[in-house]
Short mmCIF file of C-alpha atoms and ligand atoms in Angstrom, two decimals:
data_model
loop_
_atom_site.label_atom_id
_atom_site.label_comp_id
_atom_site.label_asym_id
_atom_site.label_seq_id
_atom_site.Cartn_x
_atom_site.Cartn_y
_atom_site.Cartn_z
CA MET A 192 5.25 -10.06 18.84
CA THR A 193 4.57 -7.17 21.19
CA GLY A 194 3.25 -4.62 18.71
CA GLN A 195 1.74 -1.20 19.09
CA THR A 196 -0.57 -0.39 21.95
CA GLY A 197 -3.16 2.34 22.35
CA LYS A 198 -6.80 2.43 21.38
CA TYR A 199 -6.08 4.24 18.09
CA VAL A 200 -2.68 3.17 16.80
CA GLY A 201 -3.03 -0.36 18.19
CA ARG A 202 -6.25 -1.09 16.35
CA LEU A 203 -4.68 -3.51 13.84
CA ASN A 204 -2.21 -5.08 16.24
CA ASN A 205 -1.96 -8.82 15.40
CA LYS A 206 -5.05 -8.62 13.18
CA VAL A 207 -5.02 -10.95 10.18
CA VAL A 208 -5.13 -8.94 6.94
CA LEU A 209 -5.37 -10.40 3.41
CA ILE A 210 -4.64 -8.07 0.49
CA VAL A 211 -5.57 -9.56 -2.89
CA GLY A 212 -3.54 -7.39 -5.27
CA GLY A 213 -0.97 -6.60 -2.56
CA THR A 214 2.07 -7.30 -4.73
CA SER A 215 2.26 -3.84 -6.33
CA GLY A 216 0.85 -0.32 -6.39
CA ILE A 217 -1.90 0.61 -3.97
CA GLY A 218 -2.17 -2.92 -2.53
CA TYR A 219 1.56 -3.03 -1.80
CA CYS A 220 1.33 0.24 0.14
CA ILE A 221 -1.63 -1.14 2.12
CA ALA A 222 0.62 -4.10 3.01
CA GLU A 223 3.31 -1.67 4.19
CA ALA A 224 0.76 0.27 6.24
CA ALA A 225 -0.70 -2.89 7.78
CA LEU A 226 2.79 -4.13 8.74
CA GLU A 227 3.55 -0.74 10.32
CA HIS A 228 0.43 -1.36 12.42
CA ASN A 229 1.79 -4.80 13.39
CA ALA A 230 -0.85 -6.75 11.50
CA ILE A 231 -0.32 -10.30 10.23
CA VAL A 232 -0.30 -9.77 6.47
CA THR A 233 -0.86 -11.98 3.42
CA VAL A 234 -0.40 -10.52 -0.07
CA ALA A 235 -1.78 -12.24 -3.18
CA GLY A 236 -1.22 -11.75 -6.89
CA SER A 237 -0.94 -13.80 -10.08
CA ASN A 238 2.71 -13.28 -11.01
CA ALA A 239 5.23 -15.40 -9.06
CA LEU A 240 8.20 -13.08 -9.68
CA LYS A 241 6.25 -10.03 -8.58
CA LEU A 242 5.11 -11.89 -5.47
CA GLU A 243 8.69 -12.87 -4.56
CA ARG A 244 9.90 -9.31 -5.15
CA ALA A 245 7.11 -7.82 -3.03
CA LEU A 246 7.77 -10.22 -0.14
CA SER A 247 11.49 -9.55 -0.22
CA GLN A 248 11.00 -5.76 -0.34
CA LEU A 249 8.53 -5.86 2.53
CA LYS A 250 10.91 -8.03 4.58
CA SER A 251 13.79 -5.66 3.98
CA SER A 252 11.67 -2.57 4.78
CA TYR A 253 10.08 -4.09 7.90
CA PRO A 254 12.52 -6.66 9.32
CA SER A 255 11.09 -6.67 12.85
CA GLN A 256 7.44 -6.88 11.68
CA THR A 257 8.00 -9.74 9.22
CA THR A 258 9.53 -12.41 11.42
CA GLY A 259 7.97 -15.90 11.58
CA SER A 260 4.61 -16.00 9.85
CA GLN A 261 3.78 -12.28 10.17
CA LEU A 262 4.08 -11.96 6.38
CA ARG A 263 2.94 -14.50 3.81
CA GLY A 264 2.43 -14.55 0.06
CA VAL A 265 0.09 -16.62 -2.08
CA LEU A 266 -0.48 -16.95 -5.81
CA ILE A 267 -3.91 -16.76 -7.41
CA ASP A 268 -5.00 -15.96 -10.95
CA LEU A 269 -8.39 -14.32 -10.60
CA ALA A 270 -8.90 -14.66 -14.36
CA ASP A 271 -8.95 -18.47 -14.08
CA ALA A 272 -12.74 -18.77 -13.93
CA GLU A 273 -12.77 -22.58 -14.04
CA ASN A 274 -10.74 -22.95 -10.83
CA LEU A 275 -11.78 -19.70 -9.16
CA GLU A 276 -13.93 -21.19 -6.40
CA ALA A 277 -11.25 -23.67 -5.28
CA ASN A 278 -8.45 -21.11 -5.62
CA VAL A 279 -10.31 -18.46 -3.63
CA GLN A 280 -10.85 -20.95 -0.79
CA ASP A 281 -7.13 -21.84 -0.87
CA VAL A 282 -6.13 -18.18 -0.60
CA LEU A 283 -8.53 -17.56 2.28
CA ARG A 284 -7.28 -20.73 4.02
CA THR A 285 -3.64 -19.70 3.59
CA ALA A 286 -4.28 -16.22 4.98
CA ALA A 287 -6.31 -17.56 7.92
CA ASP A 288 -3.55 -20.11 8.71
CA GLY A 289 -5.75 -22.11 11.07
CA ASP A 290 -7.17 -18.95 12.66
CA LYS A 291 -9.64 -16.39 11.25
CA ILE A 292 -9.10 -13.44 8.91
CA ASN A 293 -10.02 -10.00 10.27
CA HIS A 294 -9.75 -7.84 7.15
CA LEU A 295 -9.95 -8.69 3.44
CA ILE A 296 -9.00 -6.05 0.87
CA ILE A 297 -9.21 -6.52 -2.88
CA THR A 298 -7.26 -4.10 -5.09
CA ALA A 299 -6.49 -6.64 -7.83
CA ALA A 300 -7.31 -5.60 -11.38
CA ASP A 301 -5.97 -6.19 -14.87
CA MET A 302 -4.29 -2.81 -15.36
CA MET A 303 -2.02 -3.96 -18.22
CA PRO A 304 -2.71 -3.75 -21.07
CA PRO A 305 -4.99 -0.72 -20.61
CA PRO A 306 -8.56 -1.11 -21.88
CA PRO A 307 -8.87 -1.08 -25.67
CA PRO A 308 -11.07 1.53 -27.37
CA LEU A 309 -14.71 0.54 -27.76
CA ALA A 310 -14.29 -0.53 -31.38
CA LYS A 311 -11.59 -3.04 -30.34
CA ILE A 312 -13.11 -4.71 -27.29
CA THR A 313 -13.69 -8.44 -27.64
CA VAL A 314 -15.96 -10.87 -25.87
CA HIS A 315 -12.87 -12.61 -24.50
CA SER A 316 -11.35 -9.40 -23.11
CA LEU A 317 -14.64 -8.54 -21.43
CA GLU A 318 -14.94 -12.03 -19.95
CA ARG A 319 -11.43 -11.83 -18.49
CA THR A 320 -11.94 -8.37 -17.02
CA SER A 321 -15.35 -9.37 -15.76
CA THR A 322 -13.99 -12.47 -14.01
CA ILE A 323 -11.27 -10.47 -12.26
CA ARG A 324 -13.22 -7.34 -11.38
CA TYR A 325 -16.79 -8.62 -10.89
CA THR A 326 -16.96 -12.39 -10.39
CA ALA A 327 -13.89 -12.78 -8.15
CA PRO A 328 -15.05 -10.34 -5.42
CA LEU A 329 -18.41 -12.12 -5.29
CA ILE A 330 -16.72 -15.51 -4.95
CA PHE A 331 -14.55 -14.13 -2.13
CA ALA A 332 -17.73 -12.87 -0.47
CA LYS A 333 -19.34 -16.32 -0.85
CA TYR A 334 -16.56 -18.12 1.06
CA LEU A 335 -15.55 -15.30 3.42
CA PRO A 336 -17.87 -16.30 6.30
CA GLN A 337 -16.01 -19.64 6.56
CA PHE A 338 -12.78 -17.77 7.23
CA MET A 339 -13.90 -14.51 8.87
CA ASP A 340 -16.28 -14.01 11.80
CA LYS A 341 -19.29 -11.86 10.95
CA ASP A 342 -18.25 -9.20 13.45
CA SER A 343 -18.33 -5.42 13.02
CA GLY A 344 -14.66 -5.31 14.04
CA ASN A 345 -13.87 -7.15 10.80
CA SER A 346 -14.11 -5.76 7.28
CA PHE A 347 -14.13 -6.46 3.55
CA THR A 348 -12.96 -3.57 1.35
CA LEU A 349 -13.30 -3.47 -2.42
CA THR A 350 -11.82 -1.05 -4.95
CA SER A 351 -13.57 0.97 -7.67
CA GLY A 352 -12.32 4.24 -9.21
CA THR A 353 -13.30 7.80 -10.02
CA HIS A 354 -13.72 6.82 -13.69
CA GLY A 355 -16.89 5.01 -12.58
CA HIS A 356 -18.39 8.46 -11.95
CA LYS A 357 -16.50 10.42 -14.61
CA PRO A 358 -15.20 8.08 -17.32
CA ASP A 359 -12.36 9.06 -19.63
CA PRO A 360 -12.96 8.35 -23.32
CA ASP A 361 -12.83 4.60 -24.11
CA TRP A 362 -13.22 3.59 -20.46
CA ALA A 363 -16.87 2.47 -20.67
CA PRO A 364 -16.21 -1.18 -19.67
CA ILE A 365 -14.01 -0.23 -16.71
CA ALA A 366 -16.48 2.48 -15.66
CA ALA A 367 -19.19 -0.21 -15.68
CA TYR A 368 -17.18 -2.50 -13.39
CA CYS A 369 -16.55 0.39 -10.97
CA GLY A 370 -20.29 0.98 -10.78
CA ALA A 371 -20.94 -2.74 -10.37
CA VAL A 372 -18.42 -3.00 -7.51
CA GLU A 373 -20.02 -0.09 -5.68
CA SER A 374 -23.51 -1.58 -6.00
CA MET A 375 -22.19 -5.05 -5.12
CA MET A 376 -20.66 -3.60 -1.96
CA LYS A 377 -24.04 -2.28 -0.80
CA GLY A 378 -25.65 -5.69 -1.30
CA LEU A 379 -22.80 -7.43 0.49
CA ALA A 380 -22.95 -4.99 3.41
CA ILE A 381 -26.52 -6.22 3.93
CA ASP A 382 -25.90 -9.91 3.19
CA LEU A 383 -22.78 -10.20 5.40
CA LYS A 384 -23.87 -7.92 8.27
CA PRO A 385 -22.65 -7.13 10.85
CA LEU A 386 -19.37 -7.68 8.99
CA ARG A 387 -18.53 -4.33 7.38
CA VAL A 388 -18.21 -3.98 3.60
CA ASN A 389 -16.96 -0.78 1.93
CA VAL A 390 -15.30 0.50 -1.24
CA VAL A 391 -12.32 2.80 -1.80
CA SER A 392 -12.66 4.81 -5.01
CA PRO A 393 -9.27 6.25 -5.99
CA GLY A 394 -8.69 9.05 -8.48
CA ALA A 395 -5.51 9.33 -10.56
CA ILE A 396 -2.81 7.58 -8.51
CA MET A 397 0.74 7.42 -9.84
CA THR A 398 1.52 3.76 -9.30
CA GLU A 399 4.23 2.00 -11.32
CA VAL A 400 1.71 0.44 -13.66
CA VAL A 401 0.13 3.82 -14.38
CA ARG A 402 3.60 5.20 -15.20
CA ASP A 403 4.07 2.25 -17.57
CA ILE A 404 0.69 2.81 -19.20
CA LEU A 405 1.35 6.52 -19.65
CA GLY A 406 4.91 6.01 -20.97
CA PRO A 407 5.94 9.16 -22.86
CA HIS A 408 2.65 10.88 -21.90
CA TYR A 409 3.55 10.80 -18.20
CA ASP A 410 4.55 14.48 -17.86
CA MET A 411 1.46 15.61 -19.74
CA ALA A 412 -0.73 13.42 -17.51
CA ILE A 413 0.81 14.92 -14.38
CA GLN A 414 0.11 18.39 -15.73
CA MET A 415 -3.51 17.41 -16.48
CA ALA A 416 -3.85 15.87 -13.02
CA LYS A 417 -2.68 19.19 -11.54
CA GLU A 418 -5.29 21.07 -13.51
CA LYS A 419 -8.05 18.57 -12.71
CA SER A 420 -7.46 18.39 -8.95
CA LEU A 421 -8.13 20.77 -6.09
CA VAL A 422 -4.96 19.73 -4.28
CA GLY A 423 -2.58 20.43 -7.14
CA GLY A 424 -1.55 17.03 -8.45
CA ALA A 425 -2.00 13.29 -8.75
CA GLY A 426 -2.27 10.99 -5.74
CA THR A 427 0.29 8.57 -4.34
CA PRO A 428 -0.42 4.94 -3.39
CA GLU A 429 0.90 5.72 0.12
CA SER A 430 -1.78 8.36 0.51
CA VAL A 431 -4.62 6.12 -0.77
CA ALA A 432 -3.48 3.34 1.59
CA GLN A 433 -4.69 5.56 4.45
CA ALA A 434 -8.27 5.18 3.19
CA TYR A 435 -8.07 1.37 3.45
CA LEU A 436 -6.51 1.67 6.92
CA TYR A 437 -9.38 3.87 8.04
CA LEU A 438 -12.00 1.44 6.73
CA MET A 439 -10.34 -1.39 8.63
CA LYS A 440 -10.15 0.62 11.86
CA ASP A 441 -13.58 2.30 12.11
CA SER A 442 -15.95 -0.43 13.28
CA PHE A 443 -18.98 1.81 12.61
CA ILE A 444 -18.50 2.33 8.87
CA THR A 445 -20.18 0.06 6.35
CA GLY A 446 -21.95 0.36 3.00
CA THR A 447 -19.78 3.35 2.09
CA VAL A 448 -17.74 4.49 -0.90
CA LEU A 449 -14.69 6.39 0.34
CA GLU A 450 -13.48 8.68 -2.45
CA THR A 451 -9.84 9.75 -2.48
CA ASN A 452 -9.33 11.75 -5.65
CA GLY A 453 -7.93 15.18 -4.82
CA GLY A 454 -11.35 16.71 -5.38
CA MET A 455 -11.22 16.06 -9.12
CA LEU A 456 -15.00 15.68 -9.40
CA LEU A 457 -15.35 19.29 -8.20
CA ALA A 458 -12.45 20.85 -10.09
N1 LIG B 242 -3.69 3.70 -10.07
C1 LIG B 242 -4.77 4.45 -10.37
O1 LIG B 242 -4.69 5.58 -10.89
C2 LIG B 242 -6.14 3.91 -10.08
C3 LIG B 242 -7.26 4.75 -10.25
C4 LIG B 242 -8.52 4.27 -9.97
C5 LIG B 242 -8.70 2.97 -9.54
N2 LIG B 242 -7.60 2.17 -9.40
C6 LIG B 242 -7.82 0.79 -8.96
O2 LIG B 242 -6.94 0.50 -7.88
C7 LIG B 242 -6.55 -0.87 -7.94
C8 LIG B 242 -5.04 -1.00 -7.87
O3 LIG B 242 -4.44 -0.25 -8.90
P1 LIG B 242 -2.85 -0.14 -8.97
O4 LIG B 242 -2.53 1.08 -9.74
O5 LIG B 242 -2.27 -0.32 -7.61
O6 LIG B 242 -2.51 -1.42 -9.90
P2 LIG B 242 -1.32 -2.49 -9.85
O7 LIG B 242 -0.08 -1.92 -9.27
O8 LIG B 242 -1.25 -3.07 -11.21
O9 LIG B 242 -1.86 -3.58 -8.84
C9 LIG B 242 -2.74 -4.57 -9.26
C10 LIG B 242 -2.58 -5.78 -8.38
O10 LIG B 242 -3.52 -6.75 -8.84
C11 LIG B 242 -2.84 -7.98 -9.10
N3 LIG B 242 -3.48 -8.66 -10.21
C12 LIG B 242 -3.61 -8.26 -11.49
N4 LIG B 242 -4.21 -9.21 -12.22
C13 LIG B 242 -4.47 -10.24 -11.38
C14 LIG B 242 -5.05 -11.52 -11.54
N5 LIG B 242 -5.49 -11.96 -12.72
N6 LIG B 242 -5.15 -12.32 -10.47
C15 LIG B 242 -4.69 -11.92 -9.25
N7 LIG B 242 -4.13 -10.73 -9.04
C16 LIG B 242 -4.01 -9.90 -10.10
C17 LIG B 242 -1.40 -7.54 -9.46
O11 LIG B 242 -0.46 -8.60 -9.28
P3 LIG B 242 -0.02 -9.52 -10.52
O12 LIG B 242 0.33 -8.62 -11.64
O13 LIG B 242 1.09 -10.33 -9.99
O14 LIG B 242 -1.21 -10.38 -10.82
C18 LIG B 242 -1.20 -6.43 -8.44
O15 LIG B 242 -0.87 -6.98 -7.20
C19 LIG B 242 -7.19 -1.43 -9.23
O16 LIG B 242 -8.40 -2.05 -8.87
C20 LIG B 242 -7.46 -0.20 -10.05
O17 LIG B 242 -8.54 -0.37 -10.97
C21 LIG B 242 -6.33 2.60 -9.64
#
């Protein structure tokens, strides 16, 4: 494909981008953004129907950018600890498709059901969340050098969240994983150098799953988000996708947490 040219807008032209968690929400919008930049995109998630739906929506939204093998999908259940190492290698291999990956982004997380209150957490629920949010990114990092050149033009971006810095009640386990991901990122930025490793930390973003979680409390949550933010509302996944784009494009940024939260920590 011809693609975009220019030293700014052409930065992702024909670059190979893997988005683990790209079948909905923030990850889906990153896939849209990457396709608009003429990248070669693979989205991964655990639910086959969601994956099919995401691929078909992306193809219908971007017909000229999704011809041939410009867009691929792959299934992986990050909670499957026993097979995680083999499955991660399969996903990386599929995305690389005989070539090398340029950018890996992980947005995947078990958003549904929402975290139980402290009194109701179980060892099993913590193991599952831990495997998805803590172990899986480390296993991706372990195998990444086989599928991505350690080059500062390439990047690995993880996802945390503002609740790691300002937890809501009953969010202690999730807050802990956000902190772990941010510290992990700093270690990986050193271990994988000069490959760049960063984190995006979103605030309240009105993705479909968040609407589902909020249910009848949605309007109240929007009102609270307005009061808690300096920009007058909750964020959109399209807006947060810009942060991931930036981290892919700026070959001088590494070891950084990019916060996109409407200023809620200052409000
Ligand atoms: N939305 C917010 O307000 C907000 C705020 C702060 C931080 N964040 C963080 O941003 C990220 C994305 O959030 P979102 O709102 O976009 O959520 P989302 O729409 O639910 O997206 C989550 C993605 O992860 C995938 N996923 C879930 N469990 C998986 C598993 N076991 N194995 C593989 N993939 C799995 C989902 O696909 P399948 O369901 O098919 O597996 C989906 O593609 C999360 O890390 C979240 O913690 C979000």
